[in-house]
Coordinates of C-alpha atoms in Angstrom, one line a residue:
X1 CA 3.8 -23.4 -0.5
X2 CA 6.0 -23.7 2.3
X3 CA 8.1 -21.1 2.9
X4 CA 11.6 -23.3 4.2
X5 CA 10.7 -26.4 1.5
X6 CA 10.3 -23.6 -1.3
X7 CA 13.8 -21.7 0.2
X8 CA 16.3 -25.3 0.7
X9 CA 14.9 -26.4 -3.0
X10 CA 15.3 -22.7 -4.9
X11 CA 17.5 -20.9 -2.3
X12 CA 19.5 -18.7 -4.9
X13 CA 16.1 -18.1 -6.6
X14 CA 14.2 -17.6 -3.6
X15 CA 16.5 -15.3 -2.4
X16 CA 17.1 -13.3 -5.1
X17 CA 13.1 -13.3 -6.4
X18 CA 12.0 -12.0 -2.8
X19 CA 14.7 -9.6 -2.9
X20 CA 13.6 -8.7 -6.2
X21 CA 10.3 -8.9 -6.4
X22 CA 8.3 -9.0 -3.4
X23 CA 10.5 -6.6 -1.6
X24 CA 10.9 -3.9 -4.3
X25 CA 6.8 -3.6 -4.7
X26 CA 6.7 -0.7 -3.5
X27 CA 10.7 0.5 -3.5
X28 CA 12.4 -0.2 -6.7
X29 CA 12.3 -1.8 -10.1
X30 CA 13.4 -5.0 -10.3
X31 CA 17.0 -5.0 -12.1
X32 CA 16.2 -8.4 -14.2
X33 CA 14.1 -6.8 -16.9
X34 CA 12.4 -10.0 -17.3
X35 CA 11.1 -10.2 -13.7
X36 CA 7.3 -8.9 -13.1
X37 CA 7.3 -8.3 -9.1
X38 CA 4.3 -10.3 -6.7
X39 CA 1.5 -8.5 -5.6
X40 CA 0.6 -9.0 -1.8
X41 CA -2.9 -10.3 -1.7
X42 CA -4.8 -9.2 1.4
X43 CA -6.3 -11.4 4.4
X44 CA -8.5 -10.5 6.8
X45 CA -8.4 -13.8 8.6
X46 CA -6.3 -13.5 11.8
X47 CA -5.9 -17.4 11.9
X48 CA -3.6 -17.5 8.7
X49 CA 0.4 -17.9 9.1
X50 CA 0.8 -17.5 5.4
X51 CA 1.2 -14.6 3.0
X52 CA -0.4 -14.7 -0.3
X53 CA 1.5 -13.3 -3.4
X54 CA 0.4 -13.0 -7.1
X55 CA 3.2 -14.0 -9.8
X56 CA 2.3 -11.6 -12.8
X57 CA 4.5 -13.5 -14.6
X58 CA 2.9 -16.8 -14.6
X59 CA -0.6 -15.3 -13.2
X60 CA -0.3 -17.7 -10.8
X61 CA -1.2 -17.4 -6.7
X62 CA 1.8 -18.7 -4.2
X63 CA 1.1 -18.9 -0.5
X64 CA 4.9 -18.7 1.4
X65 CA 4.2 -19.7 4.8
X66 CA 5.6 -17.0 8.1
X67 CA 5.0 -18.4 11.5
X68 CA 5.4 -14.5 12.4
X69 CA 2.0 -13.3 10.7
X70 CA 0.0 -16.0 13.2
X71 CA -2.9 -13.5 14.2
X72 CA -1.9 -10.7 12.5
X73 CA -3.4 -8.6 9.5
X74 CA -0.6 -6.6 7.7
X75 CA -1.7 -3.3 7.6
X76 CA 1.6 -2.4 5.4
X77 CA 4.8 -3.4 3.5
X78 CA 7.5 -0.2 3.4
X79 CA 11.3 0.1 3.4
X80 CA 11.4 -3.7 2.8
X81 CA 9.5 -4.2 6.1
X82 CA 5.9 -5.8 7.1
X83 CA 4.2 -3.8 8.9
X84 CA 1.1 -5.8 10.7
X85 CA -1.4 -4.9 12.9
X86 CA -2.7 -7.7 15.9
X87 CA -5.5 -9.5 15.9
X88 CA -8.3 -7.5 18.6
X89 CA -5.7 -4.7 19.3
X90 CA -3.5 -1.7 18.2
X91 CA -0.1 -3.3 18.8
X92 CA 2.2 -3.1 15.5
X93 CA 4.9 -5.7 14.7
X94 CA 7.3 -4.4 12.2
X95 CA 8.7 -7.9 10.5
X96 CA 11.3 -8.2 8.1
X97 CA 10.9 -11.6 6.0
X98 CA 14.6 -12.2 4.7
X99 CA 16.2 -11.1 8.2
X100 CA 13.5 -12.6 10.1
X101 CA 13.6 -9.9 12.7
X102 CA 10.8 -8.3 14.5
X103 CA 10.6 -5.0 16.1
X104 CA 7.1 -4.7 18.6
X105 CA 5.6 -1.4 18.9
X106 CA 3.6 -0.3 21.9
X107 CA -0.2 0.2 21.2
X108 CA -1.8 3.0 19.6
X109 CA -4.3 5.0 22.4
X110 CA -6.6 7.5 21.5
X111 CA -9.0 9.9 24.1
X112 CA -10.7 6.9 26.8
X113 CA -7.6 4.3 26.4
X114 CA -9.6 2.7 23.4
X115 CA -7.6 0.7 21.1
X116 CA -7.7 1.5 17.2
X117 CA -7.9 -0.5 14.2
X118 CA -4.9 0.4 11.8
X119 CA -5.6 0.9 7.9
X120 CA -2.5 1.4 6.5
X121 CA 1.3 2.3 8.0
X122 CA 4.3 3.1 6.3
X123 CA 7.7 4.0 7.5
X124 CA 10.1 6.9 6.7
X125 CA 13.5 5.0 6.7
X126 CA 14.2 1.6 7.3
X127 CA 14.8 0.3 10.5
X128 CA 18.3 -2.1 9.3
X129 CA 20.2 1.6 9.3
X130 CA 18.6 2.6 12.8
X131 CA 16.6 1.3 15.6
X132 CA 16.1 4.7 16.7
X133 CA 16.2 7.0 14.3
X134 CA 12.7 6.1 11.7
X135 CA 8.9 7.3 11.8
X136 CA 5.9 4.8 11.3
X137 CA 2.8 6.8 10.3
X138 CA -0.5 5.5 10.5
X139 CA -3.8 6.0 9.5
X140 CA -6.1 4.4 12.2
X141 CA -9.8 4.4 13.7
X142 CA -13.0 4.7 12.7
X143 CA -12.8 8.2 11.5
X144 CA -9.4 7.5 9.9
X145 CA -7.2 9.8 11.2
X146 CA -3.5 10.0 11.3
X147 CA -0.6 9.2 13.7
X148 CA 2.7 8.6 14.0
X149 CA 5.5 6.6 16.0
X150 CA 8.8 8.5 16.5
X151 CA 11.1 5.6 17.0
X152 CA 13.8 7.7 18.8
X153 CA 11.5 8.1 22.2
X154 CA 9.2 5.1 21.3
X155 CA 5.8 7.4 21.9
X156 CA 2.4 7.4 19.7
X157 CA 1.2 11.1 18.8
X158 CA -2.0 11.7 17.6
X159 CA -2.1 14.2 14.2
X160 CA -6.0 15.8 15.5
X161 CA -5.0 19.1 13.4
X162 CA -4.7 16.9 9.8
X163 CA -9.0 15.8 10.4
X164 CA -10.2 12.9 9.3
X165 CA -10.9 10.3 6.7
X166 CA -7.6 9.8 5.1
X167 CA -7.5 7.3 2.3
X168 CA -3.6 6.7 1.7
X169 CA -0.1 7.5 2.8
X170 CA 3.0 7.4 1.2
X171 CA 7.0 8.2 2.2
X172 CA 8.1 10.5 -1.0
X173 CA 11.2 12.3 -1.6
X174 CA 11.5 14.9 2.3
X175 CA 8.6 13.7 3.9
X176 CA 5.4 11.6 4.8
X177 CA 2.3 12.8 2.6
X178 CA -1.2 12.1 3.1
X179 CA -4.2 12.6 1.0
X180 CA -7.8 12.3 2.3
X181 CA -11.2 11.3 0.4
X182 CA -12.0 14.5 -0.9
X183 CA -8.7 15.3 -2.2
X184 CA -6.7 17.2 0.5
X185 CA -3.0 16.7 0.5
X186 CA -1.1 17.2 3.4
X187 CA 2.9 16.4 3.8
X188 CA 4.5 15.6 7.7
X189 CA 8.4 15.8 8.0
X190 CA 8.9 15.5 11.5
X191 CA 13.0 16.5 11.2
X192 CA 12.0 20.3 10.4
X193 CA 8.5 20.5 11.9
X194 CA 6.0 18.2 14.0
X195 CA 2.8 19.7 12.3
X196 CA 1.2 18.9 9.3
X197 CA 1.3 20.8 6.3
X198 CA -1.7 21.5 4.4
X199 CA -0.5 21.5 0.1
X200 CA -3.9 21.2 -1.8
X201 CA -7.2 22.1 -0.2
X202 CA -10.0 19.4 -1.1
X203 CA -11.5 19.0 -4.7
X204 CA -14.8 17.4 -5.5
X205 CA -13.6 14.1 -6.1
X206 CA -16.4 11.0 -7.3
X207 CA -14.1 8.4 -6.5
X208 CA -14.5 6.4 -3.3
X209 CA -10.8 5.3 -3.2
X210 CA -7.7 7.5 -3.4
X211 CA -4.0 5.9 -4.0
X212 CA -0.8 8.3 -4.0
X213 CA 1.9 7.2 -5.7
X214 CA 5.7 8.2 -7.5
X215 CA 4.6 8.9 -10.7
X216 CA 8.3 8.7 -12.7
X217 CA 9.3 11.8 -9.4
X218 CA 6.3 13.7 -9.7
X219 CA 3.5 13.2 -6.9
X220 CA 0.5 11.3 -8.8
X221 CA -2.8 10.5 -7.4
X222 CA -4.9 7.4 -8.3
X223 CA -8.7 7.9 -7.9
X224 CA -10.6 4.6 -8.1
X225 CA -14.8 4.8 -9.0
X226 CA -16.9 2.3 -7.7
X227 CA -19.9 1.6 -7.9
X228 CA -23.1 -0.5 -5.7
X229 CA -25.2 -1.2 -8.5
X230 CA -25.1 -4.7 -9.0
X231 CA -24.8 -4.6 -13.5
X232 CA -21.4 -3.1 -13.4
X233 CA -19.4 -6.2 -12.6
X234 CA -16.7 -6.2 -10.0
X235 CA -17.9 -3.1 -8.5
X236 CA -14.6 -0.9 -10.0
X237 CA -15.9 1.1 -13.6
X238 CA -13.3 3.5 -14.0
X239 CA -9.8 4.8 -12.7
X240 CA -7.8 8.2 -13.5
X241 CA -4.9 9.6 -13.2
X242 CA -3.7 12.8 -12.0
X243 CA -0.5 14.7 -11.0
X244 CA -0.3 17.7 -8.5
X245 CA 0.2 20.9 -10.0
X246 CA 0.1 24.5 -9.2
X247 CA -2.1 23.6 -6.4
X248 CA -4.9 21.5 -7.7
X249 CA -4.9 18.1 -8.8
X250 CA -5.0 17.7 -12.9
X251 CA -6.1 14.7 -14.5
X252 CA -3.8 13.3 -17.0
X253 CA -5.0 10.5 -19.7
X254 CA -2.3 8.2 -20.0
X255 CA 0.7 6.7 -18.2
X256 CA 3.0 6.3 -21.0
X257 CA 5.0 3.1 -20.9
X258 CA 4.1 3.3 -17.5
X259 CA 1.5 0.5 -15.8
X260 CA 0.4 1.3 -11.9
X261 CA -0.5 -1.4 -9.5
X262 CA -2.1 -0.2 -6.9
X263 CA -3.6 -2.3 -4.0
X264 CA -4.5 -2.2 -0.3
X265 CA -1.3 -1.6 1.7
X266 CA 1.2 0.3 -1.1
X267 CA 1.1 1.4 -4.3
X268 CA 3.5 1.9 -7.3
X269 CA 4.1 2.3 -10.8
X270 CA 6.4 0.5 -12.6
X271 CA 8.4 0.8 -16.3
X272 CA 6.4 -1.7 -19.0
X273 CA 9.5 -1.4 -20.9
X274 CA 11.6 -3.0 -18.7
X275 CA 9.2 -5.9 -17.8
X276 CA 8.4 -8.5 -19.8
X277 CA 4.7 -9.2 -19.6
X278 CA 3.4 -5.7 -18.0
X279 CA 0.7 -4.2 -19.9
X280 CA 1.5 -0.1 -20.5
X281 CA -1.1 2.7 -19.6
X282 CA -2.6 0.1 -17.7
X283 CA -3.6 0.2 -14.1
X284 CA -4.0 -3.5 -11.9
X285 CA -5.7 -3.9 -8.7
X286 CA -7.6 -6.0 -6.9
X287 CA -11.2 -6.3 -5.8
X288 CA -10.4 -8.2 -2.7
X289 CA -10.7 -5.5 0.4
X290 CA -13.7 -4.3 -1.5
X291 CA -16.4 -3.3 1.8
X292 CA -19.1 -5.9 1.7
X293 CA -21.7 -3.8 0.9
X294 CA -20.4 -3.4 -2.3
X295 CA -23.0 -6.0 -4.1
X296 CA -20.8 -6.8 -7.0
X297 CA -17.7 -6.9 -5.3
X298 CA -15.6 -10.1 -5.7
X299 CA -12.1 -12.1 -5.5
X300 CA -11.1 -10.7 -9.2
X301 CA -8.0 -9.6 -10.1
X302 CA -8.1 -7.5 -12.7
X303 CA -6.2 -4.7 -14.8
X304 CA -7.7 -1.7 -16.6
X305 CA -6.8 0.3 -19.8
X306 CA -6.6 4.0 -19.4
X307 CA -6.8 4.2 -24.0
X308 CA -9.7 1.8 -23.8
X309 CA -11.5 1.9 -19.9
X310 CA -11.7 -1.5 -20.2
X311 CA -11.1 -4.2 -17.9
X312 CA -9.8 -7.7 -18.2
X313 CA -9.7 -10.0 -15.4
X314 CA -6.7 -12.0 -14.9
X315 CA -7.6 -14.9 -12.6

């Protein structure tokens, strides 16, 4: 769908559903209580100047067309901002797709003046109430590591002391927190100190994929099991839940009238009662930025039932 045909046909509607819906994802509700938001589908193909949505709603997949992801992967969508990453480089492009505007960030470097790959970024504040004065954290490489760009003196620094193979980031409540593969949950608030903060030591997670979110203002934790055996399906048998408390990590069985979507670049959970159509105690993902070697991985999108573990696949 094009992106300019779709806005001169519906342009109150278009306006107001990306406002919304698309933009509050990961930020806010929607205040229509009939009004599911879209999921951001990833792409790994550079070539692509479209972004691809899923309408809960109507289950349906819309393509809106933005000249401004040509050769870029987006590696992150916070403070109603894209954050992508470009195509054979480090360079991050911050793009906002109601304003239209574009802030470029000088590449990341790390050790020999070798670029990184970018995983995920977020951003502490948005950039519409300061060009200077907001954080983009990062984790990047091989090894995974974290780093952030302090806006206010436009200079990368490299986090060495948090270690390695962090799994997801997330801006909640006074500061940037980041949790690694093995559990470890460190915060960064770079207004009252520039280290990192170590709050729960590792645990002996099973789970090869880790998703914080804002579970109703407590700091929640989705673990994600997968599996390479080629019988279980769409590679995904099992999620849980769990909250931080009194230093460890503890598991908790259902969301409520909660439902969690959790996906590649952000995270969130949302209020079922509020929104017509979203399953409670549920959790909906994707299967689409599953590694290759995974040998049932697929294109499914699917949602799963933390009363019954079950699964049902949605397109």
């Amino acid at each position: 769908m094009d992106f300019l045909t779709f806005a001169q046909k519906q342009l109150k509607h278009a306006v107001q559903k990306i406002k919304t819906t698309m933009l509050t994802i990961v930020e806010h509700q929607p205040e229509e209580e009939d009004q599911l938001p879209w999921l951001i589908l990833p792409s790994h193909d550079f070539r692509t100047n479209s972004i691809t949505f899923l309408d809960f709603s109507v289950n349906e997949v819309i393509n809106l067309k933005f000249p401004e992801t040509q050769g870029k992967i987006i590696c992150g969508f916070s403070m109603n901002w894209l954050i992508m990453i470009d195509d054979g480089a480090s360079e991050i492009t911050l793009f906002s797709p109601i304003t239209r505007d574009q802030i470029r960030l000088p590449p990341i470097m790390y050790k020999s003046m070798k670029q990184e790959f970018v995983h995920k970024a977020i951003l502490s504040s948005s950039p519409d109430n300061s060009l200077t004065d907001y954080i983009v954290m990062v984790i990047y490489g091989e090894s995974k590591q974290l780093a952030y760009y302090n806006a206010s003196i436009k200079t990368w620094t490299l986090l060495e002391e948090a270690g390695s193979y962090y799994d997801d980031i997330i801006c909640f409540e006074d500061g940037l927190y980041a949790v690694d593969e093995y559990g470890k949950l460190v915060i960064f608030n770079p207004n009252r100190c520039s280290k990192i903060t170590v709050i729960l030591n590792p645990s002996l997670f099973q789970g090869q994929k880790l998703y914080l979110v804002d579970l109703e203002g407590d700091l929640g934790l989705v673990i994600r099991y997968i599996s390479d055996e080629p019988n279980i399906g769409c590679g995904t048998y099992k999620f849980t839940v769990h909250i931080q408390d009194q230093g460890k990590w503890v598991e908790i069985k259902n969301l409520d009238e909660c439902a969690a979507l959790v996906g590649y670049n952000q995270s969130i959970v949302l209020c079922s009662e509020r929104l017509k159509g979203l399953k409670s105690d549920c959790i909906y993902f994707t299967d689409y930025y599953l590694d290759e070697k995974i040998k049932g991985g697929s294109q499914e999108i699917c949602v799963f039932s933390l009363e019954n573990c079950s699964f049902q696949s949605l397109r």
